[in-house]
PDB file of C-alpha atoms in Angstrom:
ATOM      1  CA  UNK A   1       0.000   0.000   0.000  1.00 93.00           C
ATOM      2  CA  UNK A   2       0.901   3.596  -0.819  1.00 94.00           C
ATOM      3  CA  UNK A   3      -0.483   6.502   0.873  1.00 94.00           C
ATOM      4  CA  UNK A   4       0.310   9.511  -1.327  1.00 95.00           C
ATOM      5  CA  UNK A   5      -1.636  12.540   1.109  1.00 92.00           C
ATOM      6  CA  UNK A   6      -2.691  12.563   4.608  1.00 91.00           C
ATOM      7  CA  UNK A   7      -5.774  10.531   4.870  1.00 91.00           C
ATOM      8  CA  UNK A   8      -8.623  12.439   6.744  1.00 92.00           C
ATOM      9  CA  UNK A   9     -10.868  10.364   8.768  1.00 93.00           C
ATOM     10  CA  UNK A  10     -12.849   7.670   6.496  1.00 96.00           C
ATOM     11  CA  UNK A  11     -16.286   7.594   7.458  1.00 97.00           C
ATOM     12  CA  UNK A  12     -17.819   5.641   4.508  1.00 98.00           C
ATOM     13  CA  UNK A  13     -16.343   3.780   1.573  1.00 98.00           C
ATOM     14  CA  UNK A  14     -17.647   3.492  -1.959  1.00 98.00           C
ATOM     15  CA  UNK A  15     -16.825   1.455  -4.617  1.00 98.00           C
ATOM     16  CA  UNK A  16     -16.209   0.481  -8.645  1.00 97.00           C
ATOM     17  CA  UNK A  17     -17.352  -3.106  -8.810  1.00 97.00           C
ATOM     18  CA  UNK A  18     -16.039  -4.220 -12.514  1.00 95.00           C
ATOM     19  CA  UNK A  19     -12.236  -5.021 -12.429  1.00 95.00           C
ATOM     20  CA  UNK A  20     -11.920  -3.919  -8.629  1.00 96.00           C
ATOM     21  CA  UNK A  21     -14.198  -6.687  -6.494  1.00 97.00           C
ATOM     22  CA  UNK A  22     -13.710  -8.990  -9.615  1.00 95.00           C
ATOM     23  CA  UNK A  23     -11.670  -9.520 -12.787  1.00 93.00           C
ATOM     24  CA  UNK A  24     -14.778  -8.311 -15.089  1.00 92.00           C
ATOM     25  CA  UNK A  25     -12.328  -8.785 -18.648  1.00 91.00           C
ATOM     26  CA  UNK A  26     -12.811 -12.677 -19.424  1.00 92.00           C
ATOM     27  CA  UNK A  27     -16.738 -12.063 -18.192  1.00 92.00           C
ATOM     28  CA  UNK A  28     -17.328  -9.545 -21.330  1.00 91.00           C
ATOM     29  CA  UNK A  29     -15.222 -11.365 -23.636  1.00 92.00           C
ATOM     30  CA  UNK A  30     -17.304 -14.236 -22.781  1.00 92.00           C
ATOM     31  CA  UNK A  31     -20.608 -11.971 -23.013  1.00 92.00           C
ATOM     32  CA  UNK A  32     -19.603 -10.782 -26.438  1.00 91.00           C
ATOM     33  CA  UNK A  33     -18.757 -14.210 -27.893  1.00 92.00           C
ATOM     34  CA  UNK A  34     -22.295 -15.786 -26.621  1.00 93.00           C
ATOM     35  CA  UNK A  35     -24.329 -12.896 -27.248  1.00 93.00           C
ATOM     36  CA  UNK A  36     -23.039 -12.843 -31.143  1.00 93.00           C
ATOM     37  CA  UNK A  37     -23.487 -16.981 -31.088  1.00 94.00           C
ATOM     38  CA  UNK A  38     -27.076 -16.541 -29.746  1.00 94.00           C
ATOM     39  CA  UNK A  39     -28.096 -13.757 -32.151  1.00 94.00           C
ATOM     40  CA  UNK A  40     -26.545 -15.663 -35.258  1.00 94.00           C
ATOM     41  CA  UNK A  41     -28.320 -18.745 -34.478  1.00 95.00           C
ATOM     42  CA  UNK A  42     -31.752 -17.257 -33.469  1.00 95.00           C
ATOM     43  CA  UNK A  43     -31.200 -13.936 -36.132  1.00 96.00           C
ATOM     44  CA  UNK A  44     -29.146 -15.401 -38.854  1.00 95.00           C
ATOM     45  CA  UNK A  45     -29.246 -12.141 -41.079  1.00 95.00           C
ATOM     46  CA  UNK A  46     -26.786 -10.521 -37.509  1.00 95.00           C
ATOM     47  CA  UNK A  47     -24.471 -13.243 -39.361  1.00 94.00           C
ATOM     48  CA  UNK A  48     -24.421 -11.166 -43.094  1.00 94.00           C
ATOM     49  CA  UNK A  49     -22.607  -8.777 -41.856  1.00 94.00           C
ATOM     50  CA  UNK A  50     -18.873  -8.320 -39.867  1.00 93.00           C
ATOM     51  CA  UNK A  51     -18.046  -7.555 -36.235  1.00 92.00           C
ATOM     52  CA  UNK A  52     -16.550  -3.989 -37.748  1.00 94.00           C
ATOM     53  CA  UNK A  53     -20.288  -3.590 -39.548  1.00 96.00           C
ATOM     54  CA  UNK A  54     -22.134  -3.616 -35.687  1.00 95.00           C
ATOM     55  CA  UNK A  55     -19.264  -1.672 -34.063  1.00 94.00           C
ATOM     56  CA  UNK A  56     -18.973   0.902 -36.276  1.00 96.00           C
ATOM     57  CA  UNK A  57     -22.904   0.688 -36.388  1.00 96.00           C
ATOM     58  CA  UNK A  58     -22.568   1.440 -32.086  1.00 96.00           C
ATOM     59  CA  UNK A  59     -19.932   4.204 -32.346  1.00 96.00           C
ATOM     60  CA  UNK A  60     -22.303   5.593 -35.163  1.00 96.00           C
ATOM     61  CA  UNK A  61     -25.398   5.564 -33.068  1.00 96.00           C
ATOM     62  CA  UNK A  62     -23.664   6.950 -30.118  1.00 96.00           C
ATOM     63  CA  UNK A  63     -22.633  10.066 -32.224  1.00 95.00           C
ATOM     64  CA  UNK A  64     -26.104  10.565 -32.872  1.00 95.00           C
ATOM     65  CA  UNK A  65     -27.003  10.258 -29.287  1.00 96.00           C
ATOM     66  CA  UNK A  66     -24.568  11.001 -27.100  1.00 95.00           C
ATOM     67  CA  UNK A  67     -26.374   9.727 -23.849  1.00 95.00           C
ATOM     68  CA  UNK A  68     -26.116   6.438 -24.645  1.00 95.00           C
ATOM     69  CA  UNK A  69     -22.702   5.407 -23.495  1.00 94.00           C
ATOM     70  CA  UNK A  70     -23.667   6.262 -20.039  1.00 96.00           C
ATOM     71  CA  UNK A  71     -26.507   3.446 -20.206  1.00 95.00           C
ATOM     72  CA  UNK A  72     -24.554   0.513 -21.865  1.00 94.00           C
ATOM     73  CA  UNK A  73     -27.977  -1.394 -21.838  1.00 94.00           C
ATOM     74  CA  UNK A  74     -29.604   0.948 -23.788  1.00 96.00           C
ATOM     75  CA  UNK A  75     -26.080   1.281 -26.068  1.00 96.00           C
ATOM     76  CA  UNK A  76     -26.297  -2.474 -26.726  1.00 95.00           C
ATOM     77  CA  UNK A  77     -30.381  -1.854 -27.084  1.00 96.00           C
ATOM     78  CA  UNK A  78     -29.921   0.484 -29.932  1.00 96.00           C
ATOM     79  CA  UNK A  79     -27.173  -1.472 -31.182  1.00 97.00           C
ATOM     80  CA  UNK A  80     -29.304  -4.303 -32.346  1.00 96.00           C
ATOM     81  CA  UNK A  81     -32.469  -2.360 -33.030  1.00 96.00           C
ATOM     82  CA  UNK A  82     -30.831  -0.335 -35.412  1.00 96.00           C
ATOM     83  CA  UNK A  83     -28.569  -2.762 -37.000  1.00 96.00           C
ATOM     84  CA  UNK A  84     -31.936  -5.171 -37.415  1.00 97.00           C
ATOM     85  CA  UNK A  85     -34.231  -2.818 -39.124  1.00 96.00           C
ATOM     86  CA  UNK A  86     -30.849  -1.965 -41.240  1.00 95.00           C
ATOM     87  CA  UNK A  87     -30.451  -5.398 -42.488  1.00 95.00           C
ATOM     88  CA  UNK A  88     -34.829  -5.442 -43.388  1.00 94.00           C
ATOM     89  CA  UNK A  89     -36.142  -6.462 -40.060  1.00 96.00           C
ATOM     90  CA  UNK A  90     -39.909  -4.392 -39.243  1.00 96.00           C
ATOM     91  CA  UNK A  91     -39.605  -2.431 -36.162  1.00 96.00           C
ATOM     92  CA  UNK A  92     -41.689  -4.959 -34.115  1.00 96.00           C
ATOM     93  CA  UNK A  93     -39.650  -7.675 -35.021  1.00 96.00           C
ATOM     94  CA  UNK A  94     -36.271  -5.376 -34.735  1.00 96.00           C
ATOM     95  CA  UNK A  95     -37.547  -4.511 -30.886  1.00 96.00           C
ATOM     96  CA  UNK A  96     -38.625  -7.662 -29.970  1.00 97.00           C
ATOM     97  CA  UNK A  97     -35.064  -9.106 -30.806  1.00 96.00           C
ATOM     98  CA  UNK A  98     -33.431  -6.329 -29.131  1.00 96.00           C
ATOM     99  CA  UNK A  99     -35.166  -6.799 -26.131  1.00 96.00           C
ATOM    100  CA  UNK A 100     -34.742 -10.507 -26.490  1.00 96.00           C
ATOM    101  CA  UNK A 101     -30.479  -9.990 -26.635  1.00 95.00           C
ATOM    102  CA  UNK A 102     -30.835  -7.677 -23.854  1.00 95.00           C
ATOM    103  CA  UNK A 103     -32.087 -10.545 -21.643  1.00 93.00           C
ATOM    104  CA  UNK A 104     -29.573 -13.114 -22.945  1.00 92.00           C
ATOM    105  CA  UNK A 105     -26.762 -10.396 -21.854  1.00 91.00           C
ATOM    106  CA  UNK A 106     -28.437 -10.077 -18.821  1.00 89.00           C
ATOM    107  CA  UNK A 107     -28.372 -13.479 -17.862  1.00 89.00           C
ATOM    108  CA  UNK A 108     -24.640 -13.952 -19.431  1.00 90.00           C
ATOM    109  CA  UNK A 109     -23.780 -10.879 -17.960  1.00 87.00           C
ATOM    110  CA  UNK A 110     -23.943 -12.398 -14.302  1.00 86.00           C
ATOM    111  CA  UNK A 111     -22.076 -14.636 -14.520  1.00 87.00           C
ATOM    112  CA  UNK A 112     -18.805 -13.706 -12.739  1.00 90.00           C
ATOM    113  CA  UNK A 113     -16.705 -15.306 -10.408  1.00 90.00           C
ATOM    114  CA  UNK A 114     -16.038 -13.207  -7.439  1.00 95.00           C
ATOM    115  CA  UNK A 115     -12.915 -14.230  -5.570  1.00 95.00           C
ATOM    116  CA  UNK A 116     -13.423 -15.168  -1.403  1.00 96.00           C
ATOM    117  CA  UNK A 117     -10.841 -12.600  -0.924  1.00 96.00           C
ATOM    118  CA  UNK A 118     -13.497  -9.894  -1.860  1.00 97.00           C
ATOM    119  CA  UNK A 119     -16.379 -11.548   0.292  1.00 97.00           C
ATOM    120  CA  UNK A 120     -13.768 -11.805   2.886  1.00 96.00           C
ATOM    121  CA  UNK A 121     -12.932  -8.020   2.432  1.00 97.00           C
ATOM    122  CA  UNK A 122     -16.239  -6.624   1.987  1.00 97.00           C
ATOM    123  CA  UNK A 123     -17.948  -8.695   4.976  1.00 96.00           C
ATOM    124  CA  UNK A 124     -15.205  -7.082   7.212  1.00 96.00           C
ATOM    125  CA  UNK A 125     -15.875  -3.543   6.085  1.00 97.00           C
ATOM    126  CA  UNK A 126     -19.442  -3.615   5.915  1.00 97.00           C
ATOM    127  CA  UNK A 127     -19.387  -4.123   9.649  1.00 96.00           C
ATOM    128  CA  UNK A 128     -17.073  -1.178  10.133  1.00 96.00           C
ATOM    129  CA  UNK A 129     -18.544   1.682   7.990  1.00 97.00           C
ATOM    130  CA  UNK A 130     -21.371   1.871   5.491  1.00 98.00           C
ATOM    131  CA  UNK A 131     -20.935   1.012   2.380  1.00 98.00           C
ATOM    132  CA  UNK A 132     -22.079   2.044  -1.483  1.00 98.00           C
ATOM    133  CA  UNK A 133     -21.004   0.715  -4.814  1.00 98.00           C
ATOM    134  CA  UNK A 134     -20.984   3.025  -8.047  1.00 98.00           C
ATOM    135  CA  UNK A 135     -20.498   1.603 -11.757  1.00 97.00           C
ATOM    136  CA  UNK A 136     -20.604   2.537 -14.809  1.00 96.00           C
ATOM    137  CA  UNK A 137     -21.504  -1.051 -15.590  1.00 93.00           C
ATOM    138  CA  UNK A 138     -25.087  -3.019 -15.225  1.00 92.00           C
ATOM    139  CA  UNK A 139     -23.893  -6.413 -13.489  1.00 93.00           C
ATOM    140  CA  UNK A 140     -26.923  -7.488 -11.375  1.00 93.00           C
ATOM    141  CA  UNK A 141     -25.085  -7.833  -7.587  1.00 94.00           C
ATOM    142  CA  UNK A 142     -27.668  -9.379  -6.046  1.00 94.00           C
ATOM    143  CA  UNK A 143     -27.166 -12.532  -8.471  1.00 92.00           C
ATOM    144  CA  UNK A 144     -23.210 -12.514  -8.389  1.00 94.00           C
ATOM    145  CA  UNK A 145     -23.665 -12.268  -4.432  1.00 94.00           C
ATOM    146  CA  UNK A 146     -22.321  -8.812  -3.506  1.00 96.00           C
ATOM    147  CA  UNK A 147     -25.527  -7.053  -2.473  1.00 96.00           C
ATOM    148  CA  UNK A 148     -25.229  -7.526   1.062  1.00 96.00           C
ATOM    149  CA  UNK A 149     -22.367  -5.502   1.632  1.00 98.00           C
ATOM    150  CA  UNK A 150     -23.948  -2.567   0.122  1.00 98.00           C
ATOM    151  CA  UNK A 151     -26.299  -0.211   1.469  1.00 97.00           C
ATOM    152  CA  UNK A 152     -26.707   1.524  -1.773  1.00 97.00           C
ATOM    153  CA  UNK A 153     -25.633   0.377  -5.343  1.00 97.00           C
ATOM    154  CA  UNK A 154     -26.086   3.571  -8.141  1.00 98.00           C
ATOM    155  CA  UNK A 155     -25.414   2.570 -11.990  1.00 97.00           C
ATOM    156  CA  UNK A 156     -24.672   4.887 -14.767  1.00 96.00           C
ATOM    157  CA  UNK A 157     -27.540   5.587 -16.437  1.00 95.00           C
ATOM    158  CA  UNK A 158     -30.818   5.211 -14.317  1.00 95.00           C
ATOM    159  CA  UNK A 159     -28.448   7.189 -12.007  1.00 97.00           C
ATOM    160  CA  UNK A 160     -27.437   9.432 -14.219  1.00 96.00           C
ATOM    161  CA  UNK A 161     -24.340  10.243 -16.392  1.00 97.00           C
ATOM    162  CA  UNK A 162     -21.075   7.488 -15.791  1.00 97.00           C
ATOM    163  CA  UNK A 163     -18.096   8.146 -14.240  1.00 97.00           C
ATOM    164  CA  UNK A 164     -15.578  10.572 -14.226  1.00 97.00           C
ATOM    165  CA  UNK A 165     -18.960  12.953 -14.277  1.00 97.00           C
ATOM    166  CA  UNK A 166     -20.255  13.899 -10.756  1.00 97.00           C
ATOM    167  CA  UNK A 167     -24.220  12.668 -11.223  1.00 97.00           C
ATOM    168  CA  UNK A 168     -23.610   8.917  -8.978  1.00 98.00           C
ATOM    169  CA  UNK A 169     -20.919  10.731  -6.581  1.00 98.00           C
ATOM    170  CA  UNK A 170     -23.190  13.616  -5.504  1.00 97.00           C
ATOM    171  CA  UNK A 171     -26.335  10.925  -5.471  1.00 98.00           C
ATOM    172  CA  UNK A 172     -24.083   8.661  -3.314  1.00 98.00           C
ATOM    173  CA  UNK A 173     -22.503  11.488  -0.822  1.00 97.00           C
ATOM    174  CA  UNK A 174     -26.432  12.687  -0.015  1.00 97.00           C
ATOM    175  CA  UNK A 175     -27.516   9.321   0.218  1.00 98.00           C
ATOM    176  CA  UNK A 176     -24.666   8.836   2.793  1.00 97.00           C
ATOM    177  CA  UNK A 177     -25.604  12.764   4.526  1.00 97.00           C
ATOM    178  CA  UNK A 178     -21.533  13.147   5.041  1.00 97.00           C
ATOM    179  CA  UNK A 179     -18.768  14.843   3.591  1.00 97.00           C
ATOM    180  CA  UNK A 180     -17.377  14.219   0.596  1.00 97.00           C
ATOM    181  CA  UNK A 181     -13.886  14.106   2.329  1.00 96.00           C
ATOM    182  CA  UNK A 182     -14.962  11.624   4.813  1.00 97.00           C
ATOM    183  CA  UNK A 183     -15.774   9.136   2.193  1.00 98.00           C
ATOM    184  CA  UNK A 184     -13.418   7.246   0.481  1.00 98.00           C
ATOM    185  CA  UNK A 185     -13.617   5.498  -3.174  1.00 98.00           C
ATOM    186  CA  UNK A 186     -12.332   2.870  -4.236  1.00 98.00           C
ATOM    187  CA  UNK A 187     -11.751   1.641  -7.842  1.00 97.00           C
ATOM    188  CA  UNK A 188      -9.270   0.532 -10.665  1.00 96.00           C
ATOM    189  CA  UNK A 189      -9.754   3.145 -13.112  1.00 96.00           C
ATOM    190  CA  UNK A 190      -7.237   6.329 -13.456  1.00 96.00           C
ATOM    191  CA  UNK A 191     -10.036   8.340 -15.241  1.00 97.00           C
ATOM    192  CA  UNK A 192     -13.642   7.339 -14.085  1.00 97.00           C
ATOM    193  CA  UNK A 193     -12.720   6.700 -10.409  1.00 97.00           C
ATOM    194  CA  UNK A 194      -9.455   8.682  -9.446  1.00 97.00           C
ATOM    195  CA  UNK A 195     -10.111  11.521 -11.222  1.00 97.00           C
ATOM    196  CA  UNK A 196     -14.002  11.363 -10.677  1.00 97.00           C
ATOM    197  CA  UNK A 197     -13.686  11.229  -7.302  1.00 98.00           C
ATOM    198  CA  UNK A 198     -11.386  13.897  -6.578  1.00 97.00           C
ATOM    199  CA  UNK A 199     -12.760  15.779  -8.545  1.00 97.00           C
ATOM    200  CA  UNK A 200     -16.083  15.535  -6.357  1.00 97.00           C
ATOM    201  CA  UNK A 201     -13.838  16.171  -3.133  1.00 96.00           C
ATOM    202  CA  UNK A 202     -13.841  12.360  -2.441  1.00 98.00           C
ATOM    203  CA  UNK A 203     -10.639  10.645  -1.028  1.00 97.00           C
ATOM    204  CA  UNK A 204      -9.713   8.499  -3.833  1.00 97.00           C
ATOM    205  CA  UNK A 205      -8.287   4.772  -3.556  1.00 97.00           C
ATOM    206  CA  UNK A 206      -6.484   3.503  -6.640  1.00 97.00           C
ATOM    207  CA  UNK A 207      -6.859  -0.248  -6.691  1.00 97.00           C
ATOM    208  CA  UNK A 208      -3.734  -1.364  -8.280  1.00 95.00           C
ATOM    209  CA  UNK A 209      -3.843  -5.021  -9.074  1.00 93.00           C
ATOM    210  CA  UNK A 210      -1.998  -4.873 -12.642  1.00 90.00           C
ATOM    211  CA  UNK A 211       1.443  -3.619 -11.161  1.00 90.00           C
ATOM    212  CA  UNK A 212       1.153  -0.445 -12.901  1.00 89.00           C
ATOM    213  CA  UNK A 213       3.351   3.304 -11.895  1.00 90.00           C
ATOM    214  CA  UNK A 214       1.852   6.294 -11.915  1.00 89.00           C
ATOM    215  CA  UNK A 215       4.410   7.356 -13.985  1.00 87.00           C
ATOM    216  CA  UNK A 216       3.621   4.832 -16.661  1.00 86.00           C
ATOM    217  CA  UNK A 217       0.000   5.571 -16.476  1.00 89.00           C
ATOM    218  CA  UNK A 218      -0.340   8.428 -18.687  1.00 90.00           C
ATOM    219  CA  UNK A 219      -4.647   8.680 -18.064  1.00 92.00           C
ATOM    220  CA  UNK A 220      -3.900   9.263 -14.326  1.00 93.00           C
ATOM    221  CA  UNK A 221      -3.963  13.157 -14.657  1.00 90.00           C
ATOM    222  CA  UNK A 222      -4.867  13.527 -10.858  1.00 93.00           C
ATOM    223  CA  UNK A 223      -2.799  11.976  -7.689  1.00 94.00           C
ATOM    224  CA  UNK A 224      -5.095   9.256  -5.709  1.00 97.00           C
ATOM    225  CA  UNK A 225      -4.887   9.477  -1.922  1.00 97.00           C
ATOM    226  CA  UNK A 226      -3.651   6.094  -1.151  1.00 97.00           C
ATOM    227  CA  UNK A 227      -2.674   2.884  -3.990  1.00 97.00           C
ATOM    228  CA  UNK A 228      -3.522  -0.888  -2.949  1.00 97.00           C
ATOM    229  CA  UNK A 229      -2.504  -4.240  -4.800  1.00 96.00           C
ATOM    230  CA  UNK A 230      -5.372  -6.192  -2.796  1.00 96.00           C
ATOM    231  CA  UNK A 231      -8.182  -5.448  -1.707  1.00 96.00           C
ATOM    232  CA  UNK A 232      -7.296  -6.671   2.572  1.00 95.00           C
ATOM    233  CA  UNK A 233      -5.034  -3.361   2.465  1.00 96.00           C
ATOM    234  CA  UNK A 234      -8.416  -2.023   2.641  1.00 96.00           C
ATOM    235  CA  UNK A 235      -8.516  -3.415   6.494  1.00 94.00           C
ATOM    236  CA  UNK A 236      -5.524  -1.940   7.474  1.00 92.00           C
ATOM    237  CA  UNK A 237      -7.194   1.762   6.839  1.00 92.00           C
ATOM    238  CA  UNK A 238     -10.541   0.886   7.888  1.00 90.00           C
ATOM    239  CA  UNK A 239     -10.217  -0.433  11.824  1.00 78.00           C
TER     240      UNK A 239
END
């Protein structure tokens, strides 16, 4: 652990959950693979056309509206709407296949392997100080098992805009009714939770688990308060 400022008293802790309580990369390669399996064999026209086709079909889209990478459900919504009624689909059918991905993602989307280290962790904590999870993400964490630790879980956009933006860090300091100095969050991300916490006047935990440097991490533009490489240095601030 590194402890770059002077921590102030922490009073509450919030948290990133993709890639900080669990390795979240081989769960969305995993999503992506099924999701484009399931949609070739039940929507074989999704097959006429190349991966580059539908991604530069969901950059495209999100041009046009620029909310929608704040709601990746809705992203991945659109995504297959629009590239269905492209390809000849009616809108009907086009919305009723979207809606039917959405749920296979859903599902697929769940499945994630959280390590004991992090129930381990978080059971500790949540006895210590209250605790709130904020992602930009839409993992369901009552099915992957982490809702019990949290008092409050906000996600990017029914909550508002994703992180770095300050929408789920103001909604989760009121919900908490304490300072924003007081609370501390914790996640892997330079941008969306270093830099969106400080710049909310959170303390600001950079979970370091790749054996990064700051000075070989050219996106961290602001200093975090304190670095970890597991998640138990967490215990060691929070007695």
């Amino acid at each position: 652990m590194l402890i770059y400022r002077n921590l102030p008293p922490i009073q509450a802790l919030t948290f990133d959950l993709d890639d900080t309580l669990y390795d979240n990369r081989p769960v969305i390669r995993h999503v992506e693979q099924q999701v484009a399996a399931w949609l070739h064999r039940e929507h074989p026209i999704t097959a006429t056309q190349p991966m580059a086709w539908w991604q530069a079909l969901k950059l495209r889209i999100a041009q046009d509206n620029p909310w929608l990478p704040h709601d990746v459900t809705l992203w991945r919504y659109e995504q297959i709407r629009q590239g269905l009624l492209a390809l000849g689909y009616a809108p009907h059918q086009a919305e009723q296949a979207a809606n039917d991905t959405i749920d296979q993602m859903t599902h697929l989307r769940s499945c994630v392997d959280v390590p004991e280290e992090t129930h381990r962790v978080m059971s500790h904590l949540a006895t210590k100080v209250p605790l709130v999870a904020i992602t930009n993400g839409n993992v369901d964490v009552e099915k992957i098992g982490l809702s019990r630790y949290f008092q409050r879980v906000f996600k990017a956009g029914p909550d508002g805009h994703a992180k770095p933006y300050p929408d789920m860090f103001a909604k989760a300091r009121a919900f908490l009714a304490l300072p924003a100095q007081a609370i501390l969050h914790v996640g892997d991300h330079p941008v969306t939770d270093v830099q969106g916490a400080k710049q909310c006047g959170f303390q600001a935990c950079w979970y370091n688990d790749q054996g990064l440097t700051l000075r070989a991490t050219p996106q961290m533009k602001l200093l975090p308060d304190v670095e970890i490489q597991t998640l138990s240095q967490l215990n060691q601030l929070i007695l």
